[in-house]
Short mmCIF file of C-alpha atoms and ligand atoms in Angstrom, two decimals:
data_model
loop_
_atom_site.label_atom_id
_atom_site.label_comp_id
_atom_site.label_asym_id
_atom_site.label_seq_id
_atom_site.Cartn_x
_atom_site.Cartn_y
_atom_site.Cartn_z
CA MET A 1 -44.67 -119.34 64.83
CA LYS A 2 -42.14 -116.21 63.90
CA LEU A 3 -38.57 -117.03 62.89
CA TRP A 4 -37.78 -114.34 65.17
CA GLY A 5 -40.57 -116.22 67.94
CA GLY A 6 -38.19 -117.02 70.86
CA ARG A 7 -38.29 -114.22 73.01
CA PHE A 8 -41.96 -113.34 72.26
CA GLN A 9 -44.69 -114.98 74.75
CA LYS A 10 -47.36 -113.41 72.80
CA ASN A 11 -48.19 -113.45 69.29
CA THR A 12 -48.12 -110.02 67.18
CA ASP A 13 -51.77 -107.92 66.56
CA LYS A 14 -52.88 -108.93 63.25
CA LEU A 15 -53.21 -105.06 62.72
CA VAL A 16 -48.79 -104.83 63.24
CA ASP A 17 -48.73 -107.80 61.19
CA ASP A 18 -50.45 -106.24 58.12
CA PHE A 19 -48.84 -102.73 58.92
CA ASN A 20 -45.07 -103.79 59.33
CA SER A 21 -45.02 -106.17 56.24
CA SER A 22 -43.05 -105.60 53.63
CA ILE A 23 -43.61 -108.84 51.28
CA SER A 24 -46.56 -107.12 49.33
CA PHE A 25 -43.84 -105.13 47.44
CA ASP A 26 -40.52 -106.60 48.75
CA SER A 27 -41.32 -110.24 46.60
CA ARG A 28 -40.27 -108.52 43.70
CA MET A 29 -36.39 -109.44 45.19
CA TYR A 30 -37.15 -112.80 44.90
CA ARG A 31 -34.35 -114.07 42.54
CA GLN A 32 -31.84 -111.68 44.49
CA ASP A 33 -32.93 -112.59 47.70
CA ILE A 34 -32.76 -116.77 46.79
CA LEU A 35 -29.43 -115.72 44.72
CA GLY A 36 -27.64 -114.18 47.86
CA SER A 37 -28.33 -116.79 49.87
CA ALA A 38 -27.18 -119.37 47.72
CA ALA A 39 -23.89 -117.42 47.72
CA HIS A 40 -23.93 -116.87 51.42
CA ALA A 41 -24.58 -121.07 51.68
CA LYS A 42 -21.84 -121.62 49.05
CA MET A 43 -19.39 -119.54 51.32
CA LEU A 44 -20.39 -120.97 54.35
CA GLY A 45 -19.86 -124.42 53.61
CA LYS A 46 -16.40 -123.88 51.45
CA CYS A 47 -15.11 -121.87 55.28
CA GLY A 48 -16.35 -125.05 57.27
CA ILE A 49 -18.55 -123.01 59.27
CA ILE A 50 -21.48 -125.10 58.19
CA PRO A 51 -21.24 -128.84 56.16
CA ALA A 52 -20.69 -129.08 53.23
CA GLU A 53 -23.50 -131.16 52.74
CA ASP A 54 -26.00 -128.80 54.24
CA SER A 55 -24.38 -126.45 52.10
CA GLU A 56 -25.47 -128.12 49.00
CA LEU A 57 -28.84 -129.06 50.03
CA ILE A 58 -29.28 -125.54 50.85
CA GLN A 59 -28.12 -124.46 47.38
CA LYS A 60 -29.63 -126.83 45.75
CA THR A 61 -33.16 -126.44 47.52
CA LEU A 62 -32.67 -122.43 46.89
CA LEU A 63 -32.96 -123.10 43.24
CA GLU A 64 -36.01 -125.41 43.39
CA ILE A 65 -37.84 -122.70 45.46
CA LEU A 66 -37.05 -120.69 42.50
CA GLU A 67 -38.30 -122.51 39.91
CA ASP A 68 -41.30 -123.16 42.05
CA ILE A 69 -41.84 -119.45 42.05
CA GLU A 70 -41.60 -118.79 38.96
CA LYS A 71 -43.70 -121.61 37.44
CA GLY A 72 -45.98 -119.23 39.56
CA GLN A 73 -46.53 -121.90 42.16
CA VAL A 74 -45.03 -120.58 45.84
CA GLU A 75 -47.23 -118.12 47.35
CA PHE A 76 -46.06 -115.88 49.65
CA GLU A 77 -47.50 -115.18 53.56
CA THR A 78 -48.11 -111.41 55.11
CA ASP A 79 -47.37 -113.17 58.73
CA ALA A 80 -43.71 -114.19 57.35
CA GLU A 81 -42.93 -110.61 57.15
CA ASP A 82 -40.97 -110.00 54.42
CA ILE A 83 -39.21 -111.78 51.28
CA HIS A 84 -36.15 -112.77 53.11
CA MET A 85 -37.84 -114.43 55.72
CA ASN A 86 -40.38 -116.20 53.40
CA ILE A 87 -37.55 -117.86 51.33
CA GLU A 88 -35.86 -119.08 54.74
CA LYS A 89 -39.22 -120.25 56.09
CA ILE A 90 -39.88 -122.45 52.74
CA LEU A 91 -36.65 -123.30 52.56
CA ILE A 92 -36.80 -124.48 56.40
CA SER A 93 -40.05 -126.33 55.41
CA ARG A 94 -38.64 -128.64 52.79
CA ILE A 95 -35.37 -129.39 54.33
CA GLY A 96 -35.45 -128.69 58.08
CA ASP A 97 -32.50 -127.99 59.96
CA ALA A 98 -30.00 -127.96 57.30
CA GLY A 99 -32.12 -125.09 56.26
CA LYS A 100 -31.72 -123.22 59.52
CA LYS A 101 -28.52 -123.13 59.04
CA LEU A 102 -28.61 -120.81 55.96
CA HIS A 103 -28.79 -117.68 57.73
CA THR A 104 -25.55 -118.52 60.05
CA GLY A 105 -23.29 -114.85 60.34
CA ARG A 106 -26.01 -113.11 58.35
CA SER A 107 -28.84 -110.73 59.60
CA ARG A 108 -31.42 -109.47 57.51
CA ASN A 109 -29.90 -106.04 57.93
CA ASP A 110 -27.03 -106.84 55.52
CA GLN A 111 -29.84 -109.30 53.76
CA VAL A 112 -32.07 -106.25 52.28
CA ALA A 113 -28.80 -103.97 51.57
CA LEU A 114 -27.78 -106.78 49.18
CA ASP A 115 -31.07 -107.66 47.77
CA ILE A 116 -31.45 -104.09 46.81
CA ARG A 117 -28.18 -103.79 45.48
CA MET A 118 -28.57 -106.38 43.45
CA TYR A 119 -31.97 -105.65 41.97
CA LEU A 120 -31.14 -101.96 41.13
CA LYS A 121 -27.79 -102.89 39.73
CA GLU A 122 -30.24 -105.31 37.08
CA GLU A 123 -32.14 -102.37 36.67
CA ILE A 124 -29.76 -99.88 36.02
CA LEU A 125 -28.22 -101.58 32.83
CA ALA A 126 -31.72 -102.01 32.12
CA ILE A 127 -32.67 -98.58 31.36
CA ARG A 128 -29.20 -97.47 30.64
CA GLN A 129 -30.23 -99.68 27.42
CA MET A 130 -33.06 -97.83 26.63
CA LEU A 131 -31.31 -94.25 26.97
CA ILE A 132 -28.94 -95.82 24.59
CA SER A 133 -31.91 -96.76 21.80
CA LEU A 134 -33.05 -92.89 22.67
CA GLU A 135 -29.96 -92.23 21.70
CA GLU A 136 -29.15 -94.33 18.52
CA THR A 137 -32.53 -92.25 17.32
CA LEU A 138 -31.78 -88.88 18.28
CA LEU A 139 -28.81 -89.68 16.29
CA ASP A 140 -30.80 -90.82 13.21
CA LEU A 141 -33.20 -87.94 13.89
CA ALA A 142 -29.91 -85.85 13.44
CA GLU A 143 -28.42 -87.28 10.48
CA ASN A 144 -31.10 -87.17 8.54
CA ASN A 145 -31.86 -83.25 9.13
CA LEU A 146 -28.97 -81.70 9.12
CA ASP A 147 -30.36 -79.39 6.29
CA THR A 148 -34.20 -78.87 7.91
CA ILE A 149 -33.85 -75.26 9.31
CA LEU A 150 -36.95 -74.23 11.94
CA PRO A 151 -36.12 -71.00 14.44
CA GLY A 152 -34.37 -71.43 17.53
CA TYR A 153 -35.69 -70.03 20.92
CA THR A 154 -35.17 -68.25 23.80
CA HIS A 155 -38.10 -66.33 26.12
CA LEU A 156 -39.98 -69.30 23.87
CA GLN A 157 -39.51 -65.97 21.45
CA ARG A 158 -37.55 -66.89 17.88
CA ALA A 159 -34.33 -66.50 18.19
CA GLN A 160 -31.53 -66.90 15.54
CA PRO A 161 -32.30 -70.46 12.97
CA ILE A 162 -30.56 -73.34 13.20
CA SER A 163 -31.10 -76.98 11.92
CA PHE A 164 -33.27 -79.89 13.29
CA ALA A 165 -30.31 -81.55 13.93
CA HIS A 166 -28.69 -79.80 16.17
CA HIS A 167 -31.92 -79.71 18.28
CA MET A 168 -31.85 -83.24 18.97
CA MET A 169 -27.83 -83.37 19.23
CA ALA A 170 -28.71 -80.72 22.35
CA TYR A 171 -31.51 -83.72 23.70
CA PHE A 172 -28.00 -86.30 22.66
CA GLN A 173 -25.70 -84.47 25.10
CA MET A 174 -28.38 -84.33 27.69
CA VAL A 175 -28.64 -88.32 27.44
CA ARG A 176 -25.40 -88.60 26.79
CA ARG A 177 -24.75 -87.01 30.77
CA ASP A 178 -27.86 -89.40 32.29
CA ILE A 179 -25.94 -92.28 31.09
CA GLU A 180 -22.54 -91.46 32.32
CA ARG A 181 -24.28 -90.34 35.83
CA LEU A 182 -25.90 -93.94 35.66
CA ASN A 183 -22.32 -95.22 34.86
CA ASP A 184 -21.37 -93.29 38.28
CA CYS A 185 -24.11 -94.60 40.00
CA TYR A 186 -23.51 -98.10 38.61
CA LYS A 187 -19.62 -98.16 40.70
CA ARG A 188 -21.36 -97.14 44.16
CA THR A 189 -24.02 -99.99 43.95
CA ASN A 190 -21.90 -102.63 42.79
CA ILE A 191 -20.56 -102.97 45.97
CA MET A 192 -21.00 -106.21 48.23
CA PRO A 193 -22.32 -105.27 51.99
CA LEU A 194 -23.13 -108.77 53.46
CA GLY A 195 -20.73 -109.83 56.11
CA SER A 196 -21.93 -106.91 58.19
CA GLY A 197 -24.27 -108.68 60.23
CA ALA A 198 -26.63 -106.98 61.89
CA LEU A 199 -24.86 -103.58 62.21
CA ALA A 200 -21.14 -105.24 64.06
CA GLY A 201 -19.99 -107.52 61.79
CA THR A 202 -19.99 -111.35 62.96
CA THR A 203 -17.35 -113.90 64.44
CA TYR A 204 -17.63 -116.01 61.55
CA PRO A 205 -14.75 -116.17 59.47
CA LEU A 206 -17.39 -115.41 56.42
CA ASP A 207 -15.27 -115.14 52.81
CA ARG A 208 -16.62 -111.43 52.16
CA GLN A 209 -14.20 -111.76 48.91
CA MET A 210 -15.80 -115.00 47.80
CA VAL A 211 -19.41 -114.23 47.50
CA ALA A 212 -18.50 -110.70 46.01
CA LEU A 213 -17.15 -112.55 43.70
CA GLU A 214 -19.84 -115.13 42.92
CA LEU A 215 -22.82 -112.50 42.93
CA GLY A 216 -20.89 -110.13 40.37
CA PHE A 217 -20.04 -107.21 42.62
CA ASP A 218 -16.85 -105.60 42.39
CA ALA A 219 -15.88 -104.75 46.25
CA ILE A 220 -17.12 -105.59 49.50
CA THR A 221 -18.39 -102.76 51.70
CA GLU A 222 -15.59 -101.06 54.10
CA ASN A 223 -17.39 -100.67 57.47
CA SER A 224 -20.61 -102.65 59.21
CA LEU A 225 -22.50 -100.00 60.86
CA ASP A 226 -22.18 -97.68 57.46
CA ALA A 227 -23.12 -101.10 54.97
CA VAL A 228 -26.84 -101.46 56.83
CA SER A 229 -27.62 -98.00 57.24
CA ASP A 230 -26.76 -97.23 53.96
CA ARG A 231 -28.93 -95.87 51.37
CA ASP A 232 -26.68 -93.70 49.70
CA PHE A 233 -27.12 -95.83 45.89
CA ALA A 234 -31.02 -95.51 45.74
CA ILE A 235 -30.77 -92.21 46.56
CA GLU A 236 -28.28 -91.43 43.76
CA LEU A 237 -30.07 -93.71 41.22
CA SER A 238 -33.60 -91.76 42.02
CA SER A 239 -31.83 -88.99 41.32
CA CYS A 240 -30.02 -89.57 38.36
CA LEU A 241 -33.95 -90.77 37.04
CA SER A 242 -35.11 -87.61 37.99
CA ILE A 243 -32.78 -85.47 35.74
CA VAL A 244 -33.51 -88.15 33.38
CA MET A 245 -37.05 -87.38 33.48
CA MET A 246 -36.47 -83.57 33.51
CA HIS A 247 -34.76 -84.43 30.44
CA LEU A 248 -37.61 -86.24 28.48
CA SER A 249 -40.42 -83.58 30.42
CA ARG A 250 -38.88 -81.03 28.37
CA PHE A 251 -38.53 -82.35 25.49
CA SER A 252 -41.88 -83.50 25.60
CA GLU A 253 -43.45 -80.16 26.83
CA GLU A 254 -41.53 -78.95 22.72
CA LEU A 255 -43.01 -81.71 21.36
CA ILE A 256 -46.13 -80.90 22.58
CA LEU A 257 -45.69 -77.22 21.30
CA TRP A 258 -44.46 -77.97 18.29
CA SER A 259 -47.03 -80.44 17.46
CA SER A 260 -50.01 -77.67 18.57
CA HIS A 261 -51.40 -75.63 15.15
CA GLU A 262 -49.87 -72.79 16.20
CA PHE A 263 -46.10 -74.15 15.81
CA GLY A 264 -46.92 -77.26 13.71
CA PHE A 265 -43.78 -78.42 13.19
CA VAL A 266 -44.49 -82.17 13.88
CA GLU A 267 -47.28 -84.33 13.96
CA MET A 268 -47.39 -87.54 16.27
CA ASP A 269 -48.28 -90.84 14.18
CA ASP A 270 -51.63 -91.82 14.66
CA ALA A 271 -50.19 -95.07 16.91
CA TYR A 272 -48.77 -92.37 19.16
CA SER A 273 -51.65 -89.87 19.78
CA THR A 274 -55.24 -89.87 21.26
CA GLY A 275 -58.72 -88.70 20.52
CA SER A 276 -61.14 -86.81 22.07
CA SER A 277 -64.05 -88.33 23.31
CA ILE A 278 -66.31 -85.16 22.47
CA MET A 279 -64.24 -83.36 20.20
CA PRO A 280 -64.21 -85.15 16.43
CA GLN A 281 -61.23 -82.86 15.60
CA LYS A 282 -58.68 -83.40 17.91
CA LYS A 283 -55.43 -85.63 18.31
CA ASN A 284 -53.82 -85.22 21.49
CA PRO A 285 -50.65 -85.66 22.18
CA ASP A 286 -51.26 -87.67 25.61
CA VAL A 287 -47.88 -89.70 25.46
CA ALA A 288 -46.18 -86.77 25.58
CA GLU A 289 -48.58 -84.85 28.21
CA LEU A 290 -48.25 -88.59 30.50
CA VAL A 291 -44.29 -88.36 30.54
CA ARG A 292 -44.24 -84.74 31.36
CA GLY A 293 -46.50 -85.47 34.28
CA LYS A 294 -45.04 -88.76 35.63
CA THR A 295 -41.88 -86.80 35.86
CA GLY A 296 -43.49 -85.57 39.20
CA ARG A 297 -43.46 -89.35 40.21
CA VAL A 298 -40.51 -89.47 40.16
CA TYR A 299 -39.15 -86.39 41.98
CA GLY A 300 -42.25 -87.27 44.47
CA SER A 301 -39.73 -90.43 45.05
CA LEU A 302 -36.57 -88.90 45.64
CA MET A 303 -38.10 -86.43 48.34
CA THR A 304 -39.82 -89.64 49.55
CA LEU A 305 -36.02 -90.89 50.15
CA LEU A 306 -33.98 -88.21 51.40
CA THR A 307 -37.02 -87.68 53.37
CA ILE A 308 -36.98 -91.26 55.04
CA MET A 309 -33.22 -91.08 55.05
CA LYS A 310 -33.05 -88.00 56.98
CA SER A 311 -32.28 -87.97 60.34
CA LEU A 312 -31.64 -91.63 60.49
CA PRO A 313 -29.45 -92.64 63.44
CA LEU A 314 -27.10 -95.41 62.65
CA ALA A 315 -27.59 -97.81 61.40
CA TYR A 316 -30.52 -99.76 60.84
CA ASN A 317 -33.63 -98.44 61.52
CA LYS A 318 -37.02 -99.82 59.70
CA ASP A 319 -37.69 -96.68 58.41
CA MET A 320 -35.28 -98.06 55.55
CA GLN A 321 -38.11 -100.82 54.81
CA GLU A 322 -40.07 -97.55 53.41
CA ASP A 323 -37.37 -96.83 50.75
CA LYS A 324 -37.92 -99.82 48.32
CA GLU A 325 -41.70 -98.52 47.15
CA ALA A 326 -40.37 -95.16 46.26
CA ILE A 327 -37.72 -96.51 44.39
CA PHE A 328 -39.42 -99.11 42.49
CA ASP A 329 -41.42 -96.74 41.47
CA ALA A 330 -39.16 -94.56 40.10
CA VAL A 331 -37.54 -97.37 38.20
CA ASP A 332 -40.96 -98.75 36.77
CA THR A 333 -41.90 -95.16 35.56
CA VAL A 334 -38.57 -94.78 33.54
CA LYS A 335 -38.86 -98.28 32.23
CA MET A 336 -42.51 -97.15 31.51
CA CYS A 337 -40.99 -93.60 29.90
CA LEU A 338 -37.99 -94.35 28.13
CA PRO A 339 -39.36 -96.94 25.34
CA VAL A 340 -42.43 -95.53 24.22
CA PHE A 341 -41.24 -91.72 24.43
CA THR A 342 -37.95 -93.72 21.80
CA ARG A 343 -40.34 -94.87 19.36
CA MET A 344 -43.13 -91.71 19.82
CA LEU A 345 -40.13 -89.81 18.26
CA ALA A 346 -38.92 -92.57 15.98
CA ALA A 347 -42.56 -92.20 14.64
CA MET A 348 -43.01 -88.26 14.37
CA LYS A 349 -43.83 -86.71 10.93
CA LEU A 350 -41.80 -83.59 10.50
CA ARG A 351 -43.71 -80.71 9.15
CA LYS A 352 -40.50 -79.49 7.47
CA GLN A 353 -41.77 -75.96 5.40
CA ASN A 354 -43.53 -74.66 8.96
CA MET A 355 -39.95 -74.91 10.35
CA TYR A 356 -38.27 -73.07 7.16
CA ARG A 357 -41.77 -70.62 7.40
CA ALA A 358 -41.20 -70.00 11.18
CA ALA A 359 -38.00 -69.10 10.60
CA GLN A 360 -38.21 -66.57 7.85
CA GLY A 361 -40.65 -64.65 10.19
CA GLY A 362 -39.52 -63.22 13.79
CA PHE A 363 -36.31 -61.33 12.73
CA THR A 364 -34.35 -64.52 13.13
CA ASN A 365 -31.29 -63.16 10.91
CA ALA A 366 -31.13 -59.69 12.59
CA THR A 367 -28.00 -60.54 13.81
CA ASP A 368 -26.75 -62.14 10.77
CA ILE A 369 -27.32 -58.62 9.44
CA ALA A 370 -25.43 -56.68 12.56
CA ASP A 371 -22.46 -59.10 11.98
CA TYR A 372 -22.44 -57.62 7.89
CA LEU A 373 -22.05 -55.07 8.70
CA VAL A 374 -19.57 -55.04 11.72
CA LYS A 375 -17.39 -57.65 8.94
CA LYS A 376 -18.01 -53.88 6.80
CA GLY A 377 -16.17 -52.77 9.46
CA MET A 378 -18.87 -50.58 11.68
CA PRO A 379 -18.41 -51.43 15.51
CA PHE A 380 -20.92 -54.32 16.64
CA ARG A 381 -23.09 -51.92 18.79
CA SER A 382 -23.55 -49.43 16.25
CA ALA A 383 -24.51 -52.36 14.09
CA HIS A 384 -27.08 -53.76 16.98
CA GLU A 385 -28.44 -49.77 17.18
CA VAL A 386 -28.78 -49.61 13.15
CA ILE A 387 -29.99 -53.08 12.60
CA GLY A 388 -32.78 -52.47 15.93
CA LYS A 389 -34.07 -49.48 13.48
CA MET A 390 -34.32 -51.71 10.64
CA VAL A 391 -36.49 -54.14 12.29
CA MET A 392 -39.08 -51.57 13.83
CA TYR A 393 -39.24 -50.37 9.89
CA CYS A 394 -39.99 -53.48 8.83
CA ILE A 395 -42.29 -54.36 11.72
CA GLN A 396 -44.32 -50.68 10.98
CA ASN A 397 -44.47 -51.90 7.08
CA ASN A 398 -45.28 -55.65 7.55
CA LYS A 399 -41.77 -57.06 5.77
CA ALA A 400 -39.41 -59.44 6.93
CA ILE A 401 -35.50 -58.21 6.66
CA ASP A 402 -34.75 -59.44 3.37
CA GLU A 403 -37.72 -58.44 1.52
CA LEU A 404 -36.27 -54.90 1.89
CA SER A 405 -35.10 -53.04 -1.77
CA MET A 406 -31.56 -51.67 -1.78
CA ASP A 407 -32.81 -48.23 -1.62
CA GLU A 408 -34.36 -49.01 1.59
CA PHE A 409 -31.33 -51.23 2.60
CA LYS A 410 -29.34 -47.82 2.14
CA GLY A 411 -31.62 -45.59 4.02
CA PHE A 412 -29.94 -47.49 7.03
CA SER A 413 -26.53 -47.64 6.21
CA GLU A 414 -24.82 -46.81 3.23
CA ILE A 415 -21.73 -49.88 3.66
CA ILE A 416 -25.02 -52.04 2.75
CA GLU A 417 -24.27 -54.01 -0.54
CA GLU A 418 -26.33 -56.65 -3.37
CA ASP A 419 -24.55 -58.88 -1.73
CA VAL A 420 -26.11 -58.73 1.58
CA TYR A 421 -29.05 -60.73 0.44
CA ARG A 422 -27.16 -63.78 0.33
CA GLU A 423 -25.37 -62.71 3.41
CA ILE A 424 -28.33 -63.47 5.77
CA SER A 425 -30.31 -66.21 3.67
CA LEU A 426 -31.50 -68.40 6.28
CA GLU A 427 -29.38 -71.28 5.07
CA LYS A 428 -26.40 -68.96 5.42
CA CYS A 429 -27.23 -67.68 8.92
CA VAL A 430 -26.77 -71.79 9.74
CA SER A 431 -23.95 -72.46 7.57
CA GLY A 432 -21.76 -69.82 8.67
CA ARG A 433 -21.83 -70.85 12.33
CA LYS A 434 -19.48 -73.58 11.68
CA ILE A 435 -17.58 -73.22 15.02
CA PRO A 436 -17.53 -76.22 17.08
CA GLY A 437 -20.12 -76.75 18.50
CA GLY A 438 -23.07 -74.86 16.83
CA PRO A 439 -25.48 -75.67 13.95
CA ALA A 440 -23.40 -75.71 10.38
CA ALA A 441 -23.93 -79.20 9.30
CA GLU A 442 -20.42 -79.44 9.24
CA SER A 443 -20.56 -78.90 13.43
CA VAL A 444 -23.57 -81.33 13.87
CA LEU A 445 -21.58 -83.87 11.56
CA ARG A 446 -18.63 -83.59 13.95
CA SER A 447 -20.53 -84.10 16.84
CA ILE A 448 -22.65 -87.22 15.15
CA GLN A 449 -19.77 -88.98 15.04
CA THR A 450 -18.59 -88.27 18.40
CA GLY A 451 -21.56 -89.18 19.75
CA ARG A 452 -21.49 -92.56 17.82
CA GLN A 453 -18.35 -93.39 19.65
CA PHE A 454 -19.64 -92.28 23.21
CA LEU A 455 -22.03 -95.35 22.31
CA ASN A 456 -19.34 -97.47 20.73
CA GLY A 457 -17.48 -96.95 23.31
CA LEU A 458 -20.21 -98.36 26.12
CA ASN A 459 -19.39 -101.72 27.53
CA ARG A 460 -22.65 -103.24 26.97
N1 LIG B 501 -37.82 -106.03 55.55
C1 LIG B 501 -36.73 -105.26 56.09
C2 LIG B 501 -36.35 -104.46 55.08
O1 LIG B 501 -36.84 -104.03 54.32
C3 LIG B 501 -35.48 -106.06 55.96
C4 LIG B 501 -34.88 -106.27 56.91
C5 LIG B 501 -35.52 -106.00 58.83
N2 LIG B 501 -34.41 -106.15 59.78
C6 LIG B 501 -35.03 -105.71 61.09
N3 LIG B 501 -33.81 -106.00 61.99
N4 LIG B 501 -35.97 -105.41 61.12
O2 LIG B 501 -35.80 -103.03 55.40
#
């Protein structure tokens, strides 16, 4: 019989059992469910709501069940619907009436809210740790490449020279915001809903603070109706994870481009590439492509969650059982992507000569020559036009700007002198931009230091 079978005269249809059951996907919360129940039982005993012996027997047996599950000795039943009732049923089968007292002052509605929060709290910390590893890899890559020059792009057209360090530190900043967003999401997840009952709290004098403390929560929820109908924290997490994946997908896209023959800026290590079953010459950046592709799944989870929750009347509705597969898949996907992405990055070879050569083409120093004229007294707009003509001349004559002779330079402006060659070198274009946030080695070094301070300041 079902734990809730009292009011029913018939068994549920087999199809309904399967349809209704969530055990196939919520069983992964067995540990959270058991620890939550043990804390609840402890509090019930302490508050004199159930006898102390029963409380102790329940706690002890729950921990035995936990051990048995971890040893693989427990089989869950589809008919018992979900992880909450499966555990309770096993408990009752082991200790009878004492076990039947566990659910006093509790509903599965506040229980499931508790379990998901506990589960996601752990996952947030695990993902945060992976983001920290990615950050450390980015800092190392930056530190080793302060003087590695490559073209920076806008519109995917070569724009101005920057350093590889500067480029890596751009991603560092994105991932830093990802970490900060997760910290923030953690705060709102770290609130304890038990005691909200089905929707209207309970008449039992539960000590909610004690349960919160016992389970490592910062606070208790403020409104019973909200507590059982709130899945904001899951939506918030999947939105944080979507942004993480958006960042990884942009990075992946660049790595894919950079490892093409057309760019040739990087070469993936053999351990992070795959070959083709037909074309013997191929070495494909599959890891980066899969990360880019999996971004779609994570966005999908966010849409799923938002759509499930849309227009739901308060408080709990069974629709909300559909939250789990979506948020679990988002979490699993990100946890799969991050470590492999980080290791691929650390193992990647840089083709510095190709980067440098690319920066030499495409007139990436054109802005700097215009600035050179400005420093000699010409208004910027006029300088822009003069250099525009110079670029056109170079295109027609198949030359780079720094390949022009002094005579050719003079043809565009009398104020250009010998020092122009030094002033428009790629090295100077980069090192001159020592403005805070700029690509000069000294600026990037400063942001590497700030970055390390940020990582050290995180309580891990
Ligand atoms: N398995 C359910 C879920 O995941 C647990 C809560 C069910 N409560 C209820 N009254 N049907 O949402």
